[in-house]
GROMACS .gro file of C-alpha atoms in nm:
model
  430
    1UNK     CA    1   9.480   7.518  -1.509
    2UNK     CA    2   9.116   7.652  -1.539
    3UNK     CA    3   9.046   7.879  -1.850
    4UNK     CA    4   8.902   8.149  -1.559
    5UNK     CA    5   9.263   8.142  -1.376
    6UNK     CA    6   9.471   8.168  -1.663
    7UNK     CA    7   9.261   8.491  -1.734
    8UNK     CA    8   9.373   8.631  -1.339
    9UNK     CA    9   9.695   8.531  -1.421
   10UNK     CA   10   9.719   8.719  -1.757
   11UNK     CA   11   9.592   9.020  -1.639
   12UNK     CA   12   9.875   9.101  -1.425
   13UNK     CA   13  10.095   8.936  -1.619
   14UNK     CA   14  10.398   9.179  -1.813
   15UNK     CA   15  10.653   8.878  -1.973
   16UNK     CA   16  10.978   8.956  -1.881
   17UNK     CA   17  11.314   8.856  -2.043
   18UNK     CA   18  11.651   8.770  -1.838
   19UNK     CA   19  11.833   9.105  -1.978
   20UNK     CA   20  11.524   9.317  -1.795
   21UNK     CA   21  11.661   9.238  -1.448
   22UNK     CA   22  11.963   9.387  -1.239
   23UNK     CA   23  12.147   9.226  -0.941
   24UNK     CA   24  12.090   9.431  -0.619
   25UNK     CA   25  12.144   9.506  -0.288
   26UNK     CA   26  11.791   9.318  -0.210
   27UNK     CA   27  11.803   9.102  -0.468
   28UNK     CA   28  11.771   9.002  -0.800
   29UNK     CA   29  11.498   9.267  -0.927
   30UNK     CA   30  11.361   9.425  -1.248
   31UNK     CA   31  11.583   9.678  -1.434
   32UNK     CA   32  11.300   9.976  -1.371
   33UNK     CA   33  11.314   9.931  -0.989
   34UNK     CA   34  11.517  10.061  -0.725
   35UNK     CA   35  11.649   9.931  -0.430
   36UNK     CA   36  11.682  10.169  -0.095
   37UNK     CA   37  11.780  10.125   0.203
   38UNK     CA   38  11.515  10.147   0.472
   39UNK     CA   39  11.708  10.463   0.622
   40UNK     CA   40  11.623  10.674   0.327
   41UNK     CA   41  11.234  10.599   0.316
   42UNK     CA   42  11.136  10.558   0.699
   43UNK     CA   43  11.151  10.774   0.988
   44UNK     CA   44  11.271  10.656   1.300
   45UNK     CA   45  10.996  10.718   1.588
   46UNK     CA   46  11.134  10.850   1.884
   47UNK     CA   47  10.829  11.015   2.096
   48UNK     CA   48  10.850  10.859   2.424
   49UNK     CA   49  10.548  10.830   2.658
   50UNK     CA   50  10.689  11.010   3.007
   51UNK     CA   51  10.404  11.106   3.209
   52UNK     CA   52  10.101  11.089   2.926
   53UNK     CA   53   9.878  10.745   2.956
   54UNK     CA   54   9.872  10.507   2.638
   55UNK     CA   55   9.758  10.139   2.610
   56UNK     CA   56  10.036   9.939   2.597
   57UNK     CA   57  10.137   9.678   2.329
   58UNK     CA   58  10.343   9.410   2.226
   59UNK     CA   59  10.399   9.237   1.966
   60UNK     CA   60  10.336   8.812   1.949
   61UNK     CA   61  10.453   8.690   1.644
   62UNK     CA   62  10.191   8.535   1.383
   63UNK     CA   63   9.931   8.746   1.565
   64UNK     CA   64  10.084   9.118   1.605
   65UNK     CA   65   9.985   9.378   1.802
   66UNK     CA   66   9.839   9.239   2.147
   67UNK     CA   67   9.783   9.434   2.490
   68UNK     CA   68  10.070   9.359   2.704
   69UNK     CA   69   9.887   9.379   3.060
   70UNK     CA   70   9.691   9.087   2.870
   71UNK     CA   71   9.989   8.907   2.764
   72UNK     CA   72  10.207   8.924   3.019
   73UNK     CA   73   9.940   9.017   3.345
   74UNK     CA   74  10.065   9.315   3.452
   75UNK     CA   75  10.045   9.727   3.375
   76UNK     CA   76  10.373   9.856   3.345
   77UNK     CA   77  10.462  10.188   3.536
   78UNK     CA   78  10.749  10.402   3.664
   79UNK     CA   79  11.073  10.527   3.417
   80UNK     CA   80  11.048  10.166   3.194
   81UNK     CA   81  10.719  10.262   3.098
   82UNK     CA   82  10.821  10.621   3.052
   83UNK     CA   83  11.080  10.544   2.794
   84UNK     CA   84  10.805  10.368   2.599
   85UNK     CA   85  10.779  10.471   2.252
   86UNK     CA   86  10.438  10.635   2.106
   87UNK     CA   87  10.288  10.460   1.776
   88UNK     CA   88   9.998  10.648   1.568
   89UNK     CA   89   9.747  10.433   1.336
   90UNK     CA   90   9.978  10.310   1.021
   91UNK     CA   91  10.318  10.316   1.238
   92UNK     CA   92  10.556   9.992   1.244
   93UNK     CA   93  10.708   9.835   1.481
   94UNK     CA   94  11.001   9.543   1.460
   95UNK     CA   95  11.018   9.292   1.774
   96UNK     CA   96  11.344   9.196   1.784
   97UNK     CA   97  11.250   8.873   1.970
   98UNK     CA   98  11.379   8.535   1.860
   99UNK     CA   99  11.063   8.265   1.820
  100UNK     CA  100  11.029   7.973   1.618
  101UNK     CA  101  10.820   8.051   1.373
  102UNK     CA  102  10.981   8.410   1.343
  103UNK     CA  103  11.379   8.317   1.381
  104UNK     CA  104  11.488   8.682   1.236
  105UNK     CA  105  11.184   8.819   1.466
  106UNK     CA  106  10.871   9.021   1.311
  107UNK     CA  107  10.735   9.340   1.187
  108UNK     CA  108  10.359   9.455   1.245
  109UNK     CA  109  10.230   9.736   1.138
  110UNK     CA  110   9.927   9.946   1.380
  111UNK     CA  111   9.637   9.974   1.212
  112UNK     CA  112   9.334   9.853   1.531
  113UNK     CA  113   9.353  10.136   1.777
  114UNK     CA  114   9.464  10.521   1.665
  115UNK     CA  115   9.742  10.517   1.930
  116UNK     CA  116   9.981  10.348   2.158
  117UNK     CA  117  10.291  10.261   2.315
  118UNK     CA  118  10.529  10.007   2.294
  119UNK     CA  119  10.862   9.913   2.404
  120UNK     CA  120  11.173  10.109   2.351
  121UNK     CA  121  11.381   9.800   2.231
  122UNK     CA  122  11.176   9.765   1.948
  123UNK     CA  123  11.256   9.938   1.640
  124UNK     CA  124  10.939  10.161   1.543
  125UNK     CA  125  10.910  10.379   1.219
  126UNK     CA  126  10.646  10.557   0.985
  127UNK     CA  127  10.671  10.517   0.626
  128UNK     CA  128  10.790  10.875   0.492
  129UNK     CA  129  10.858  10.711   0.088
  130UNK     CA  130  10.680  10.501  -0.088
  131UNK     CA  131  10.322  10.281  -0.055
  132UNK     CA  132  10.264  10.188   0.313
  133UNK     CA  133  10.048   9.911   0.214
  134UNK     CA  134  10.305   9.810  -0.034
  135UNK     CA  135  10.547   9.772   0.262
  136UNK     CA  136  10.327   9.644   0.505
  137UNK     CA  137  10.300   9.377   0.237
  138UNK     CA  138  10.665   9.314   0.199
  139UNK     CA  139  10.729   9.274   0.576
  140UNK     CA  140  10.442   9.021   0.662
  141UNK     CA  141  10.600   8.821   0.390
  142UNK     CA  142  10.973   8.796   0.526
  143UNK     CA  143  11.138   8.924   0.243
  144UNK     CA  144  11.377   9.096   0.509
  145UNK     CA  145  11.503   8.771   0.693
  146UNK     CA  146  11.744   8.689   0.457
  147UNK     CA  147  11.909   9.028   0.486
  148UNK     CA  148  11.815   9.018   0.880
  149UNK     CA  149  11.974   8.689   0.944
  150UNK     CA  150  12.325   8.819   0.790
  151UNK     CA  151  12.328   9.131   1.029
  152UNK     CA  152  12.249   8.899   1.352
  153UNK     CA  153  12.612   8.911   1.588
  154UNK     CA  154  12.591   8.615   1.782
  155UNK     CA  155  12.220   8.499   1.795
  156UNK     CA  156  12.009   8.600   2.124
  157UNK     CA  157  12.078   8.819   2.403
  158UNK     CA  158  12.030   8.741   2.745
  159UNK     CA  159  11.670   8.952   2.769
  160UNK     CA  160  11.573   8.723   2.437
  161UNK     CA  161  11.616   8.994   2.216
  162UNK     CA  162  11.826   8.940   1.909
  163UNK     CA  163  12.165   9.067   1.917
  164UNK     CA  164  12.080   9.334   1.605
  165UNK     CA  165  12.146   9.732   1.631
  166UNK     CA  166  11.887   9.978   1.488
  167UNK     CA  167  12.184  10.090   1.237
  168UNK     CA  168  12.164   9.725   1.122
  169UNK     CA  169  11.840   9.722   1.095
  170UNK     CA  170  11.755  10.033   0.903
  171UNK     CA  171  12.079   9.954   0.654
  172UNK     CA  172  11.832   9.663   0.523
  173UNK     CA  173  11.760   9.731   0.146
  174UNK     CA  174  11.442   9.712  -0.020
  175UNK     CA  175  11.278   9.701  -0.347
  176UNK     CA  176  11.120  10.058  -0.470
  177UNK     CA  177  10.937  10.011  -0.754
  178UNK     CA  178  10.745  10.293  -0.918
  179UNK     CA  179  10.529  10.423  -0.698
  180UNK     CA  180  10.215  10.337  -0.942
  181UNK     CA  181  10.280  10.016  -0.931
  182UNK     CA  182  10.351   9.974  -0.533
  183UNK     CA  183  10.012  10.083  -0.547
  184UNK     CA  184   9.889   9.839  -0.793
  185UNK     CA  185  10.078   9.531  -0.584
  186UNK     CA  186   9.930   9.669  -0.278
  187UNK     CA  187   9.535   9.677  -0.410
  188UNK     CA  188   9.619   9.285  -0.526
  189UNK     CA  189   9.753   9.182  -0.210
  190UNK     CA  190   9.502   9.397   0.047
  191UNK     CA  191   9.250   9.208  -0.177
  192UNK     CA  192   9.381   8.867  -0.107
  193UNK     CA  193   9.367   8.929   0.217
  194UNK     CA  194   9.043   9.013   0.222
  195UNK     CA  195   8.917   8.743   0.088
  196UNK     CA  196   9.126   8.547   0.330
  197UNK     CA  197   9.006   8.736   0.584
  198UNK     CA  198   8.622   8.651   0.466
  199UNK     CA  199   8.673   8.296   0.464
  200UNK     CA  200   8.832   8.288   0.813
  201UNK     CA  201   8.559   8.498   0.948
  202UNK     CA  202   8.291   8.210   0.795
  203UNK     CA  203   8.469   7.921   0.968
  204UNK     CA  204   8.406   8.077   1.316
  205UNK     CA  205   8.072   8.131   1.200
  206UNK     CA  206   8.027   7.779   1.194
  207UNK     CA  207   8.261   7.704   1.462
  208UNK     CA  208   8.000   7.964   1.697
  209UNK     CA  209   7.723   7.716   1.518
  210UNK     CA  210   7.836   7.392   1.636
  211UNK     CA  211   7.927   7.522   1.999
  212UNK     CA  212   7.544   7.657   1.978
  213UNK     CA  213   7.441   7.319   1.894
  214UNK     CA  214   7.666   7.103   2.136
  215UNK     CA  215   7.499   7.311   2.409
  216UNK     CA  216   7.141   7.275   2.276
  217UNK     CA  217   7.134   6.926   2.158
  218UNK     CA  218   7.286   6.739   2.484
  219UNK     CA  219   7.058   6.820   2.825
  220UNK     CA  220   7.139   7.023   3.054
  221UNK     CA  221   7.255   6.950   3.406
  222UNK     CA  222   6.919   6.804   3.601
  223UNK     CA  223   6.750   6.738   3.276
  224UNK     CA  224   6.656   6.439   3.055
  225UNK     CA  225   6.613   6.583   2.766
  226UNK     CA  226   6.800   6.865   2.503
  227UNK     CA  227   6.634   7.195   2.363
  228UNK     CA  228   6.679   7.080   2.069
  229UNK     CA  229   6.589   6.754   1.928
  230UNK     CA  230   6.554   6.602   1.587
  231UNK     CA  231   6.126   6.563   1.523
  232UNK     CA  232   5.975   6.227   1.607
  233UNK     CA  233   6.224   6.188   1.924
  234UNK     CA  234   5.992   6.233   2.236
  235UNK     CA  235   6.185   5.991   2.473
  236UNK     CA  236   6.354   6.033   2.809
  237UNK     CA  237   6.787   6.025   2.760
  238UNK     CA  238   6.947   5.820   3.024
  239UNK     CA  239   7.282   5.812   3.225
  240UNK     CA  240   7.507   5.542   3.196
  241UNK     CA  241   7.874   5.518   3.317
  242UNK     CA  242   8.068   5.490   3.022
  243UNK     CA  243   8.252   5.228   3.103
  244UNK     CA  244   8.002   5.010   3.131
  245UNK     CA  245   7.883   5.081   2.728
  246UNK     CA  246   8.229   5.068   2.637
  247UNK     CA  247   8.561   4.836   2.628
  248UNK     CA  248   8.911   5.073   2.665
  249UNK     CA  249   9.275   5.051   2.655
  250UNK     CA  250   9.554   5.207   2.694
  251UNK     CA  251   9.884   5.136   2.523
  252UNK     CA  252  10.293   5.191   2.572
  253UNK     CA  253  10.605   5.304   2.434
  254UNK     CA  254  10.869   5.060   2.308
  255UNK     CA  255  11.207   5.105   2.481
  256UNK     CA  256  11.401   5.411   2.334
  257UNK     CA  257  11.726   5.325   2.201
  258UNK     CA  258  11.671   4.954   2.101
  259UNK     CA  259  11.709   5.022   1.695
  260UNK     CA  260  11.553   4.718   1.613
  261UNK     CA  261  11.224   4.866   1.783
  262UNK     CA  262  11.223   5.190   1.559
  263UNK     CA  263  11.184   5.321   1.201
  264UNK     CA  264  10.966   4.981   1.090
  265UNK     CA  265  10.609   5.015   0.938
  266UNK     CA  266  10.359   5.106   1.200
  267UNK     CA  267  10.220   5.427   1.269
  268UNK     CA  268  10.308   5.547   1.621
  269UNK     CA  269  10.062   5.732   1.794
  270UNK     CA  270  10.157   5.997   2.038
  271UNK     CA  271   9.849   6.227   2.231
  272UNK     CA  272   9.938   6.551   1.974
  273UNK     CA  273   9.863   6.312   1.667
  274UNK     CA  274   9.502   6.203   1.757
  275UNK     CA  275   9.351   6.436   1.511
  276UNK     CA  276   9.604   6.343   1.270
  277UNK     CA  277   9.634   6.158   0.948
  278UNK     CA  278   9.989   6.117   0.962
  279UNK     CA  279  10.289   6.005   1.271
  280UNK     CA  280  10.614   6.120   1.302
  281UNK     CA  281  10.745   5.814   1.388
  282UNK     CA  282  10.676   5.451   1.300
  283UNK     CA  283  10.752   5.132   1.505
  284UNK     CA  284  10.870   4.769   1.397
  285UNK     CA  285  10.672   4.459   1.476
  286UNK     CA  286  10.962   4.378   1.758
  287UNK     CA  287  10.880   4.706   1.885
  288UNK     CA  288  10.483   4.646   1.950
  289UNK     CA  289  10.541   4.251   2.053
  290UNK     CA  290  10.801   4.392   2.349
  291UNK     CA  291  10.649   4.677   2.448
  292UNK     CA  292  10.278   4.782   2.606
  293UNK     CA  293  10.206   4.921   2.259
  294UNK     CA  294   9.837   4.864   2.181
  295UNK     CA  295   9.692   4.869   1.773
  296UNK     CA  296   9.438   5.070   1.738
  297UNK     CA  297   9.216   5.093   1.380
  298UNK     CA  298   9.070   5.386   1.178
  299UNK     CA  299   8.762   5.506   1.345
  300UNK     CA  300   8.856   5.413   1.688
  301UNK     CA  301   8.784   5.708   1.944
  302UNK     CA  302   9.134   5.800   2.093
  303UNK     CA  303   9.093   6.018   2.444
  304UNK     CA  304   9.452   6.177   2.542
  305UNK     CA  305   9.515   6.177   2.924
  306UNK     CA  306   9.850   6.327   2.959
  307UNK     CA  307  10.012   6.684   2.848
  308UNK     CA  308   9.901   6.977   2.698
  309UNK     CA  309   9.618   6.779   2.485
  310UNK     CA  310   9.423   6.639   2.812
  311UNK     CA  311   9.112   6.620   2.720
  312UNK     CA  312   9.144   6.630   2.353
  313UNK     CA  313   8.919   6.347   2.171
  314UNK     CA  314   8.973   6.230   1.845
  315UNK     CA  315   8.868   5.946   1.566
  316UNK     CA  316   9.192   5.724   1.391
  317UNK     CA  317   9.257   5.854   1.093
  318UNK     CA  318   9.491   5.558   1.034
  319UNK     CA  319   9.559   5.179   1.228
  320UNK     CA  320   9.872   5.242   1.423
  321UNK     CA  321   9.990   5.184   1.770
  322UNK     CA  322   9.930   5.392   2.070
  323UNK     CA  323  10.104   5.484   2.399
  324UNK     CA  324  10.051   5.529   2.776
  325UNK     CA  325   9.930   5.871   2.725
  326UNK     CA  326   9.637   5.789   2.510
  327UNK     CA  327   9.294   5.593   2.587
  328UNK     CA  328   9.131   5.418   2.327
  329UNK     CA  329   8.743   5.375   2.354
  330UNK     CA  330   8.510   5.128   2.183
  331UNK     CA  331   8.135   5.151   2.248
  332UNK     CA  332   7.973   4.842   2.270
  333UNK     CA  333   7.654   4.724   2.035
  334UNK     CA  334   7.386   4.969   2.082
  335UNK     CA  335   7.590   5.267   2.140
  336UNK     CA  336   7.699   5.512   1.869
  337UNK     CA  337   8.117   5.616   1.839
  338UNK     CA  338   8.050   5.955   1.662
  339UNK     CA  339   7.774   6.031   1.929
  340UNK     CA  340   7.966   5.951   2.205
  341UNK     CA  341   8.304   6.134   2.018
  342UNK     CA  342   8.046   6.451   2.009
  343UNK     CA  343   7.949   6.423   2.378
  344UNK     CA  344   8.296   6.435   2.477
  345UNK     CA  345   8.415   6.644   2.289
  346UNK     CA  346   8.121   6.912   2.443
  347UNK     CA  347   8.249   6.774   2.796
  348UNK     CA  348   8.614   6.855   2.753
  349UNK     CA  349   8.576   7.183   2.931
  350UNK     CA  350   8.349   7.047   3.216
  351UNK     CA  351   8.608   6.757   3.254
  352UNK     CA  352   8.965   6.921   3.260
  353UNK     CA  353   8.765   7.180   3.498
  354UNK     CA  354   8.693   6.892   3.706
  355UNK     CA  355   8.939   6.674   3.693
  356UNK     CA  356   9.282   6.920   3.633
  357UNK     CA  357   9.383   7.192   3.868
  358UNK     CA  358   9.432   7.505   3.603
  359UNK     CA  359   9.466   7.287   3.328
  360UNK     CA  360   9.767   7.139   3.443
  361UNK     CA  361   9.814   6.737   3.490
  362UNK     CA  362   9.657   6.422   3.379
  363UNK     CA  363   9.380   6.261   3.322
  364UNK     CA  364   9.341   5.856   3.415
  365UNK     CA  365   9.170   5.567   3.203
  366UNK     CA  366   8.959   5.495   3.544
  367UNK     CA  367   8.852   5.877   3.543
  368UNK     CA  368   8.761   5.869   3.188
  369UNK     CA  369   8.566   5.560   3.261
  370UNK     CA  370   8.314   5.691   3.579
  371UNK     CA  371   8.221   5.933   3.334
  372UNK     CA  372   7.795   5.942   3.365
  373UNK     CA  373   7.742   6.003   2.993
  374UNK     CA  374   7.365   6.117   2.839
  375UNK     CA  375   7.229   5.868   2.611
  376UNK     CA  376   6.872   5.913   2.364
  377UNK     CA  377   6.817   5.581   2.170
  378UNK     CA  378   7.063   5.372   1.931
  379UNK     CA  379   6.838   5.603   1.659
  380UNK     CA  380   6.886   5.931   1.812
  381UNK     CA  381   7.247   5.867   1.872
  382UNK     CA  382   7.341   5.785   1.513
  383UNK     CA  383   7.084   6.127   1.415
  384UNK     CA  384   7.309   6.353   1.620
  385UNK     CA  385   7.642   6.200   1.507
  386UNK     CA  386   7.535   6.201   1.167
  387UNK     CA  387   7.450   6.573   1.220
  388UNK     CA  388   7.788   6.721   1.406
  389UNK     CA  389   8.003   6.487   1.158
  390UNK     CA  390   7.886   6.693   0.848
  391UNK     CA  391   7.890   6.957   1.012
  392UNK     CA  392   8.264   6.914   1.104
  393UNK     CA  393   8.291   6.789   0.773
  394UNK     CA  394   8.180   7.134   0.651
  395UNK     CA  395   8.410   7.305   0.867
  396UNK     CA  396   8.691   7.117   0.742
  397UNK     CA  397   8.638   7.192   0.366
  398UNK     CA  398   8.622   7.573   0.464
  399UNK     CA  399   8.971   7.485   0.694
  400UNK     CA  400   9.091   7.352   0.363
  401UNK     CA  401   9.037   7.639   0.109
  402UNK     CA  402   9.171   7.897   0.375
  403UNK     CA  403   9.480   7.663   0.361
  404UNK     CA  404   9.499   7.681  -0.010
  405UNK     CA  405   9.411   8.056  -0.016
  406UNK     CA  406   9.656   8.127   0.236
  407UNK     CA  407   9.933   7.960  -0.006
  408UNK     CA  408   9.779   8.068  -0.307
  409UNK     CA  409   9.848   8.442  -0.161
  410UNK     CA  410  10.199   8.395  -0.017
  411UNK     CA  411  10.355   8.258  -0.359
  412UNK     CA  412  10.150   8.595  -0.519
  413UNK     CA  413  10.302   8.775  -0.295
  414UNK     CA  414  10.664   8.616  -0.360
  415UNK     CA  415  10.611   8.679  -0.756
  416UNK     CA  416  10.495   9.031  -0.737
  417UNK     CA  417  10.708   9.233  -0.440
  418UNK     CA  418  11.001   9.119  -0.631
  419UNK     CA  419  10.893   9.177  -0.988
  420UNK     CA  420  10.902   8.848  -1.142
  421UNK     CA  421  10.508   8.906  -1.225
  422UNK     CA  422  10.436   9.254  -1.329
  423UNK     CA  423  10.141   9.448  -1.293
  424UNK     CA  424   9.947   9.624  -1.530
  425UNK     CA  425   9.971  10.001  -1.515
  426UNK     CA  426   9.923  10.323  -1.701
  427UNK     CA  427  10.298  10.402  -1.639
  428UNK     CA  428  10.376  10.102  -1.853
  429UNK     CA  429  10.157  10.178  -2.113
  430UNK     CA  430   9.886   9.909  -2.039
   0.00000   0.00000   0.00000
């Protein structure tokens, strides 16, 4: 551990012995706190809509608050809408809807747009006692699923709503710690997430940077030459088909059942995992030799034709196998693999536009291979390639500390809404 993080650490740091916690109704928690029910320190909102027009809202979980004629394509009128529930800026709401990521479903707080309305199945509420931002804090980390999950009667209703009463809900306990220090937890975390918030912000910067480039860099349609060019390129770009500048395969999946094809020591790799450095499953030497599985090696561009990832381009992080559902490309001498990863990659939209009716469907090795791609010179090629790949490069590092920041906050978050690191405050005689 640095010298500079052990000083963080220490400054919100109060050591605590065993005999200074108490077993309670939300947990294990320090012998100074309280724990209350949400009952006693929420109000339960009630306001409906009736005739008065609000925006309308609902919740998607890992995202919040999101317009529902957006989400779902349609306004919502007549008594359903009526029975809606107002929401002023600050106000929760709990969406009782089951999801994977959210089993015990998810609580967002309103803090974009000074009113709305939402749903009368979800449980909405305003903070009446205690730190809002203390508590927003506490929900966006789960601490109530545990409690959640226990109350659940027999798991989801037909309308995909969890089978889980308002009663149940509001009986949930929580930790009330002084109210200094719900403050001081609060600043720490709203911090965090600032910072988090800062980083994400720069990674679409550059994202927005390399879509400026990809559009700049490659010619336009009825022109031989980019915007923007690296200095001492004057030439002409020219068409070729692409696959007659590169060799391609596809590959196959080994029969499904036959053990002796399964769970050996090659990487198997399926559309989702082109961008990937790891498989989720591996395939024996029987498997490849008796199947249409094809080895690919690290570096190799790999173009996905079926599913959801159509379009989707991506370099081997790792020699494996691949199936039907993926293309493998190798340009021939002359012709540079992260230029030509770049230029589709820039196509994708164009192509699935072309090529897929709404997105939906697949592509083909032989469509992949009339593509009329724009080539500069060997030189050129490698200058641009050079240029996105540290540039995605970049992008990745960024991807990478967000990550870490991202965990970094959530364990902080664990340690201090349930006590087990303190925080400094005047109360406590810091």
């Amino acid at each position: 551990m640095k010298g500079s993080e052990k000083k963080q650490i220490e400054a919100i740091r109060v050591d605590t012995a065993p005999e200074m916690f108490q077993e309670t109704k939300a947990g294990v928690l320090p012998a100074d706190w309280r724990s209350r029910p949400l009952s006693e320190i929420v109000e339960v909102l009630s306001e409906q809509v009736g005739a008065r027009a609000y925006e309308t809202l609902s919740i998607s979980a890992g995202i919040g608050f999101v317009n529902q004629a957006k989400k779902f394509g349609k306004e919502l009128s007549g008594k359903q809408y009526e029975k809606y529930i107002v929401l002023h800026r600050g106000d929760f709401s709990y969406n009782k809807g089951n999801s994977n990521r959210f089993p015990q479903g998810c609580i967002y707080r309103l803090e974009d747009r000074e009113e709305a309305a939402v749903p009368n199945v979800f449980e909405s509420f305003r903070m009446m006692d205690g730190n809002a931002d203390f508590y927003n804090q506490l929900f966006l980390s789960g601490f109530l699923n545990r409690q959640l999950c226990s109350k659940i009667n027999h798991g989801v209703r037909d309308d995909g709503l969890l089978n889980l009463t308002g009663k149940d809900f509001y009986s949930c306990e929580v930790p009330f710690p002084p109210i200094q220090e719900q403050t001081r937890i609060a600043e720490i975390l709203v911090q965090c997430d600032k910072v988090i918030s800062l980083q994400q912000e720069k990674i679409e910067g550059l994202k927005k940077l390399k879509r400026f480039f990809l559009q700049k860099m490659f010619p336009q349609s009825g022109c031989n030459v980019p915007e923007i060019r690296f200095p001492g390129f004057t030439d002409a770009w020219e068409q070729r088909k692409l696959g007659d500048v590169t060799t391609s395969f596809s590959g196959g999946t080994p029969t499904v059942g036959v053990k002796s094809y399964y769970d050996g020591q090659i990487p198997f790799i399926r559309s989702a995992e082109i961008n990937s450095d790891s498989t989720e499953l591996f395939i024996t030497e029987d498997g490849l030799n008796n199947s249409s599985a094809r080895l690919v090696s690290e570096g190799d561009i790999l173009y996905a034709l079926y599913g959801a990832t159509s379009g989707e381009v991506g370099r081997a992080r790792l020699n494996g196998a691949i199936n039907q559902a993926i293309l493998a490309i190798k340009p021939v001498a002359g012709y540079d693999e992260e230029y030509l990863t770049q230029w589709l990659r820039k196509s994708k939209q164009a192509i699935v536009e072309t090529y897929l009716q709404g997105g939906q469907g697949n592509l083909s090795g032989a469509i992949v291979k009339d593509l009329i791609v724009d080539f500069p010179s060997y030189t050129e090629q490698q200058a641009i390639g050079v240029f996105f790949h540290d540039l995605d490069h970049l992008i990745a590092l960024h991807q990478r500390e967000l990550e870490e920041l991202q965990r970094g906050k959530e364990a902080l978050a664990q340690l201090l809404l349930t006590g087990r690191v303190r925080v400094k405050t005047e109360a406590m005689g810091h």
